[in-house]
Coordinates of C-alpha atoms in Angstrom, one line a residue:
X1 CA -43.0 -45.8 -74.1
X2 CA -40.9 -47.2 -71.3
X3 CA -37.4 -45.7 -71.3
X4 CA -34.2 -46.9 -69.7
X5 CA -31.2 -44.6 -69.3
X6 CA -27.8 -46.2 -69.1
X7 CA -24.5 -44.5 -68.2
X8 CA -21.4 -45.3 -66.2
X9 CA -22.7 -43.4 -63.0
X10 CA -24.6 -40.4 -61.8
X11 CA -21.6 -38.6 -60.7
X12 CA -21.1 -34.8 -61.3
X13 CA -20.1 -35.0 -64.9
X14 CA -21.5 -33.1 -67.8
X15 CA -22.8 -36.1 -69.4
X16 CA -24.5 -37.4 -66.4
X17 CA -26.1 -33.9 -65.9
X18 CA -27.6 -34.0 -69.4
X19 CA -28.9 -37.6 -69.1
X20 CA -30.5 -36.7 -65.8
X21 CA -32.2 -33.6 -67.3
X22 CA -33.4 -35.7 -70.4
X23 CA -34.9 -38.3 -68.0
X24 CA -36.7 -35.7 -66.0
X25 CA -38.0 -34.1 -69.2
X26 CA -39.2 -37.4 -70.7
X27 CA -40.8 -38.2 -67.2
X28 CA -42.7 -34.8 -67.1
X29 CA -44.3 -35.9 -70.4
X30 CA -45.8 -38.8 -68.7
X31 CA -43.5 -41.7 -69.7
X32 CA -41.9 -44.2 -67.1
X33 CA -38.1 -43.8 -66.9
X34 CA -35.5 -45.9 -65.1
X35 CA -31.7 -45.6 -64.7
X36 CA -29.0 -48.1 -64.9
X37 CA -25.4 -47.5 -63.9
X38 CA -22.3 -49.7 -62.9
X39 CA -20.5 -47.3 -60.7
X40 CA -22.0 -46.0 -57.5
X41 CA -21.4 -42.1 -57.4
X42 CA -24.7 -40.8 -56.2
X43 CA -24.1 -37.0 -56.9
X44 CA -27.7 -36.8 -58.7
X45 CA -29.3 -39.5 -56.9
X46 CA -31.7 -37.2 -54.8
X47 CA -32.8 -35.7 -58.1
X48 CA -33.8 -39.2 -59.4
X49 CA -35.6 -39.8 -56.2
X50 CA -37.5 -36.5 -56.3
X51 CA -38.8 -37.3 -59.7
X52 CA -39.6 -40.9 -58.6
X53 CA -37.2 -42.4 -61.3
X54 CA -36.1 -45.8 -60.6
X55 CA -32.3 -46.2 -60.0
X56 CA -30.4 -49.5 -60.3
X57 CA -26.5 -49.7 -59.8
X58 CA -24.6 -52.8 -60.6
X59 CA -21.5 -52.0 -58.8
X60 CA -18.6 -54.2 -57.6
X61 CA -18.5 -56.8 -60.5
X62 CA -15.7 -57.6 -62.9
X63 CA -16.0 -56.2 -66.3
X64 CA -17.3 -59.6 -67.8
X65 CA -19.8 -60.1 -65.0
X66 CA -21.0 -56.5 -65.3
X67 CA -21.7 -57.1 -69.0
X68 CA -23.9 -60.1 -68.2
X69 CA -25.5 -58.5 -65.3
X70 CA -26.4 -55.4 -67.2
X71 CA -27.5 -57.6 -70.2
X72 CA -29.8 -59.4 -68.0
X73 CA -31.3 -56.4 -66.5
X74 CA -32.0 -54.8 -69.9
X75 CA -33.5 -57.9 -71.6
X76 CA -35.9 -58.7 -68.5
X77 CA -36.9 -55.0 -68.1
X78 CA -39.5 -54.9 -71.0
X79 CA -38.2 -51.5 -72.1
X80 CA -39.3 -50.0 -75.3
X81 CA -36.3 -47.6 -75.6
X82 CA -32.8 -47.9 -74.3
X83 CA -30.9 -44.6 -74.3
X84 CA -27.1 -44.8 -73.4
X85 CA -24.5 -42.3 -73.1
X86 CA -20.7 -42.5 -73.1
X87 CA -18.7 -45.3 -74.9
X88 CA -18.6 -47.9 -72.2
X89 CA -22.3 -47.9 -71.5
X90 CA -23.0 -47.8 -75.4
X91 CA -20.8 -51.0 -75.8
X92 CA -22.6 -52.9 -73.1
X93 CA -26.2 -51.9 -74.3
X94 CA -25.2 -52.7 -77.9
X95 CA -24.1 -56.2 -76.8
X96 CA -27.2 -56.7 -74.8
X97 CA -29.1 -56.7 -78.0
X98 CA -27.5 -59.7 -79.3
X99 CA -28.7 -62.1 -80.9
X100 CA -31.9 -60.0 -81.2
X101 CA -33.7 -57.3 -79.3
X102 CA -37.3 -56.0 -79.0
X103 CA -36.3 -52.4 -77.8
X104 CA -35.1 -49.4 -79.9
X105 CA -31.5 -48.5 -79.2
X106 CA -30.3 -44.9 -79.1
X107 CA -26.6 -44.2 -78.4
X108 CA -25.2 -40.9 -77.2
X109 CA -21.8 -39.8 -78.4
X110 CA -20.7 -36.9 -76.0
X111 CA -17.0 -36.3 -75.6
X112 CA -15.8 -35.7 -79.2
X113 CA -12.4 -37.3 -78.1
X114 CA -10.0 -37.0 -81.1
X115 CA -8.2 -40.1 -79.6
X116 CA -10.8 -42.2 -81.2
X117 CA -9.1 -41.7 -84.6
X118 CA -5.9 -43.3 -83.1
X119 CA -7.0 -45.8 -80.4
X120 CA -7.9 -49.3 -81.7
X121 CA -10.2 -49.8 -78.7
X122 CA -12.1 -46.6 -79.2
X123 CA -12.5 -47.3 -83.1
X124 CA -13.7 -50.7 -82.2
X125 CA -16.4 -49.3 -80.0
X126 CA -17.7 -47.2 -83.0
X127 CA -17.9 -50.0 -85.4
X128 CA -20.7 -51.6 -83.1
X129 CA -22.9 -48.5 -84.1
X130 CA -23.9 -50.6 -86.9
X131 CA -26.2 -52.4 -84.5
X132 CA -28.0 -49.4 -83.2
X133 CA -31.0 -47.6 -84.4
X134 CA -29.7 -44.0 -83.8
X135 CA -26.7 -42.1 -82.9
X136 CA -27.4 -38.8 -81.3
X137 CA -24.6 -36.3 -80.4
X138 CA -24.7 -32.8 -78.8
X139 CA -22.2 -31.5 -81.5
X140 CA -21.8 -31.9 -85.3
X141 CA -18.1 -32.1 -84.6
X142 CA -18.6 -35.3 -82.8
X143 CA -20.6 -36.7 -85.4
X144 CA -17.9 -36.0 -88.0
X145 CA -15.4 -37.8 -85.9
X146 CA -17.6 -40.9 -85.9
X147 CA -18.2 -40.8 -89.6
X148 CA -14.3 -40.7 -90.1
X149 CA -14.1 -44.1 -88.3
X150 CA -17.3 -45.6 -89.6
X151 CA -18.1 -44.1 -93.0
X152 CA -20.4 -46.8 -94.0
X153 CA -23.1 -45.9 -91.4
X154 CA -26.2 -44.5 -92.9
X155 CA -26.4 -40.8 -92.4
X156 CA -30.0 -41.2 -91.3
X157 CA -28.7 -42.7 -88.2
X158 CA -27.1 -39.5 -87.0
X159 CA -28.9 -36.6 -85.2
X160 CA -27.4 -33.6 -83.5
X161 CA -29.4 -32.2 -80.5
X162 CA -27.6 -29.6 -78.5
X163 CA -27.3 -29.6 -74.7
X164 CA -30.4 -28.0 -73.3
X165 CA -30.7 -25.7 -70.2
X166 CA -33.6 -25.3 -67.8
X167 CA -34.0 -21.5 -67.9
X168 CA -36.5 -21.7 -64.9
X169 CA -33.3 -22.5 -62.9
X170 CA -30.4 -21.4 -65.2
X171 CA -31.2 -17.6 -65.2
X172 CA -29.7 -14.6 -63.6
X173 CA -31.2 -13.9 -60.2
X174 CA -29.4 -10.5 -59.6
X175 CA -27.6 -7.7 -61.4
X176 CA -23.9 -8.5 -61.2
X177 CA -21.2 -5.9 -60.6
X178 CA -18.2 -6.7 -62.8
X179 CA -14.8 -6.2 -61.6
X180 CA -16.1 -5.3 -58.1
X181 CA -12.8 -6.0 -56.5
X182 CA -10.7 -4.6 -59.2
X183 CA -9.9 -8.2 -60.3
X184 CA -11.2 -10.4 -63.1
X185 CA -12.8 -13.2 -61.4
X186 CA -13.0 -16.4 -63.6
X187 CA -14.8 -19.6 -62.6
X188 CA -13.9 -23.0 -64.1
X189 CA -16.4 -25.9 -63.4
X190 CA -14.6 -29.0 -64.6
X191 CA -13.6 -32.5 -63.2
X192 CA -9.9 -32.6 -62.2
X193 CA -8.8 -34.9 -65.2
X194 CA -6.0 -34.4 -67.6
X195 CA -8.3 -33.5 -70.6
X196 CA -9.7 -30.4 -68.7
X197 CA -6.1 -29.1 -68.8
X198 CA -5.6 -27.4 -65.5
X199 CA -1.9 -28.0 -66.0
X200 CA -2.1 -26.1 -69.4
X201 CA -3.8 -23.1 -67.6
X202 CA -1.0 -23.2 -65.0
X203 CA 1.6 -23.0 -67.6
X204 CA -0.1 -20.1 -69.2
X205 CA -0.4 -18.3 -65.9
X206 CA 3.4 -19.0 -65.2
X207 CA 4.0 -17.1 -68.6
X208 CA 1.7 -14.1 -67.8
X209 CA 3.1 -10.8 -66.8
X210 CA 2.9 -10.0 -63.1
X211 CA 0.7 -7.1 -63.9
X212 CA -2.1 -9.3 -65.0
X213 CA -1.6 -11.9 -62.2
X214 CA -2.2 -9.3 -59.5
X215 CA -5.6 -8.6 -61.2
X216 CA -6.7 -12.1 -61.7
X217 CA -8.6 -14.6 -59.5
X218 CA -9.4 -18.1 -60.6
X219 CA -11.7 -20.6 -58.8
X220 CA -11.8 -24.1 -60.0
X221 CA -14.7 -26.4 -58.8
X222 CA -14.8 -30.1 -59.8
X223 CA -14.6 -33.8 -58.8
X224 CA -11.1 -34.9 -57.9
X225 CA -9.0 -37.6 -59.6
X226 CA -5.3 -38.5 -59.3
X227 CA -4.2 -35.5 -61.5
X228 CA -5.6 -33.1 -58.9
X229 CA -2.5 -33.7 -56.8
X230 CA -0.1 -33.1 -59.7
X231 CA -2.0 -29.9 -60.3
X232 CA -1.7 -28.7 -56.7
X233 CA 2.0 -29.5 -56.7
X234 CA 2.5 -27.5 -59.9
X235 CA 0.5 -24.6 -58.7
X236 CA 2.6 -24.4 -55.6
X237 CA 5.9 -24.8 -57.6
X238 CA 5.0 -21.9 -59.8
X239 CA 3.7 -19.9 -56.8
X240 CA 0.3 -19.5 -58.1
X241 CA -1.7 -20.3 -55.2
X242 CA -2.8 -16.5 -54.7
X243 CA -4.1 -16.6 -58.2
X244 CA -6.0 -19.9 -58.6
X245 CA -7.9 -21.9 -56.0
X246 CA -9.1 -25.5 -56.5
X247 CA -12.3 -26.6 -54.8
X248 CA -14.4 -29.9 -54.8
X249 CA -17.5 -30.3 -56.8
X250 CA -20.5 -28.5 -55.3
X251 CA -24.2 -28.5 -55.8
X252 CA -24.2 -24.7 -55.4
X253 CA -22.3 -24.1 -58.7
X254 CA -24.9 -21.9 -60.0
X255 CA -24.5 -19.5 -57.1
X256 CA -20.8 -19.6 -57.6
X257 CA -21.1 -18.9 -61.2
X258 CA -23.4 -15.9 -60.6
X259 CA -20.6 -14.4 -58.3
X260 CA -18.0 -14.7 -61.2
X261 CA -17.3 -12.1 -63.9
X262 CA -16.3 -14.7 -66.4
X263 CA -16.7 -18.6 -67.0
X264 CA -13.7 -20.4 -68.2
X265 CA -13.2 -23.8 -70.0
X266 CA -9.6 -25.0 -70.8
X267 CA -10.3 -28.6 -72.0
X268 CA -8.3 -30.3 -74.8
X269 CA -11.8 -31.7 -76.2
X270 CA -15.4 -31.7 -75.3
X271 CA -18.7 -32.7 -76.8
X272 CA -20.7 -29.7 -76.1
X273 CA -19.8 -28.4 -72.6
X274 CA -22.7 -27.9 -70.3
X275 CA -20.8 -25.3 -68.4
X276 CA -20.6 -23.0 -71.4
X277 CA -24.3 -23.5 -72.1
X278 CA -25.1 -22.7 -68.6
X279 CA -22.8 -19.6 -68.6
X280 CA -24.5 -18.1 -71.6
X281 CA -27.8 -18.8 -70.0
X282 CA -26.7 -16.8 -66.8
X283 CA -25.6 -14.0 -69.0
X284 CA -21.9 -14.5 -68.4
X285 CA -19.0 -13.8 -70.8
X286 CA -16.8 -16.8 -71.4
X287 CA -13.1 -17.5 -72.1
X288 CA -12.7 -21.0 -73.6
X289 CA -11.1 -23.5 -75.7
X290 CA -12.0 -23.5 -79.5
X291 CA -13.4 -27.1 -79.3
X292 CA -16.4 -28.9 -80.5
X293 CA -19.0 -26.5 -82.1
X294 CA -18.1 -23.7 -79.8
X295 CA -16.3 -21.6 -82.6
X296 CA -19.5 -21.8 -84.5
X297 CA -21.8 -21.0 -81.5
X298 CA -19.8 -18.2 -80.3
X299 CA -18.7 -16.6 -83.6
X300 CA -18.8 -12.8 -83.5
X301 CA -20.0 -12.7 -79.9
X302 CA -17.1 -11.0 -78.2
X303 CA -16.2 -14.1 -76.1
X304 CA -12.7 -15.2 -76.1
X305 CA -11.5 -18.5 -77.7
X306 CA -8.1 -20.1 -77.8
X307 CA -6.2 -23.2 -78.8
X308 CA -5.8 -25.3 -75.5
X309 CA -2.7 -27.1 -76.9
X310 CA -0.7 -23.9 -77.2
X311 CA 0.4 -22.0 -74.1
X312 CA 0.8 -18.9 -76.0
X313 CA -2.7 -18.9 -77.2
X314 CA -4.1 -19.2 -73.6
X315 CA -1.8 -16.3 -72.4
X316 CA -3.0 -14.2 -75.5
X317 CA -6.7 -15.0 -74.4
X318 CA -6.2 -14.0 -70.9
X319 CA -4.4 -10.8 -72.0
X320 CA -7.3 -10.1 -74.4
X321 CA -9.7 -10.5 -71.5
X322 CA -8.0 -7.6 -69.6
X323 CA -8.8 -5.3 -72.8
X324 CA -12.5 -5.7 -71.6
X325 CA -13.8 -3.3 -69.2
X326 CA -16.9 -3.8 -67.0
X327 CA -19.2 -2.3 -69.6
X328 CA -17.8 -4.5 -72.3
X329 CA -18.3 -7.6 -70.2
X330 CA -21.8 -6.7 -69.4
X331 CA -22.7 -6.1 -73.0
X332 CA -21.2 -9.5 -74.0
X333 CA -23.3 -11.2 -71.1
X334 CA -26.6 -9.7 -72.3
X335 CA -25.8 -11.0 -75.8
X336 CA -24.9 -14.5 -74.4
X337 CA -28.3 -14.6 -72.7
X338 CA -30.2 -13.9 -75.9
X339 CA -27.9 -16.5 -77.8
X340 CA -28.7 -19.2 -74.9
X341 CA -32.5 -18.7 -75.1
X342 CA -32.3 -19.2 -78.9
X343 CA -29.9 -22.3 -78.9
X344 CA -30.6 -24.3 -75.7
X345 CA -34.4 -24.0 -74.9
X346 CA -35.2 -27.1 -72.9
X347 CA -38.8 -27.5 -74.0
X348 CA -37.8 -27.4 -77.7
X349 CA -34.9 -29.9 -77.2
X350 CA -36.8 -32.3 -75.0
X351 CA -39.4 -32.3 -77.8
X352 CA -36.6 -33.2 -80.2
X353 CA -35.6 -36.2 -78.0
X354 CA -39.3 -37.4 -77.8
X355 CA -39.7 -37.3 -81.5
X356 CA -36.4 -39.3 -81.9
X357 CA -37.3 -41.9 -79.3
X358 CA -40.8 -42.2 -80.7
X359 CA -39.4 -42.6 -84.1
X360 CA -41.6 -39.8 -85.5

């Protein structure tokens, strides 16, 4: 089974991280794996090199030329399976199969973007799912969105496989002392883009009582985009620079997460966020948006969820966090570690992908 993985880039995003992990897991089972991307963001390039996974980047072409270049690469590669993530790559890999194809096509739906219900372009992409073999998602919520757009798709095409975590890496390496500086230390690992809702967090902090602000420290790590500068200006305007700090993406994010008391996520929407899966695996409590399948996964765990569209909901969630002492946080963390091992075991989920790709 010769596998080609297709995505926009191998930048630091969550979908990229999962596809890299899948590729490594498939390669470890003895199958040849290659990568094809169309933007050069080499954040994970060394990981591919370390695993001897071929990497091809078709950057610098116009949209139309890109489609034809990628189509040629796919059709000439003699692949048995093409696995693509994210809507742009999914559309291109589907077009590459016209008028016929000799490979199985598996499309990954990842973001659970509610805008697909409104956008003609995004709805159009999902109608092309008629021409794929499998649609796999990391949340049932995402599958339900696609079914609303394209209700005539056969249910047998849909499969849910949660994100998986490498517990040989994502595991606690030391006992954590909660609230060691008498502050609640929250870490956010998310790209600086509008849907990650940094400005919504700032609005909530602006409405938070000074008593809480003095006992709160937030570090946000992620790749920058244009919205980053707007967020910096807003933080300065609200005089919050002593409360929240913004940092570029780092490959040492695990170490940073281990130093934090709580892992935060404030996104308007997600597929199944890697950072929450990894936070649970590190035995960390979380405070996060009630998006995707998280309300189901985190039900009755003691973790704190909120509506990211409502400032008052985020404020209430942060206030609820301050109701938890160091012992409470430690107990939630221990429970989260057990939950992660039950839900995100990489060997089980890689086996699920292997069965899916081999059509077993």
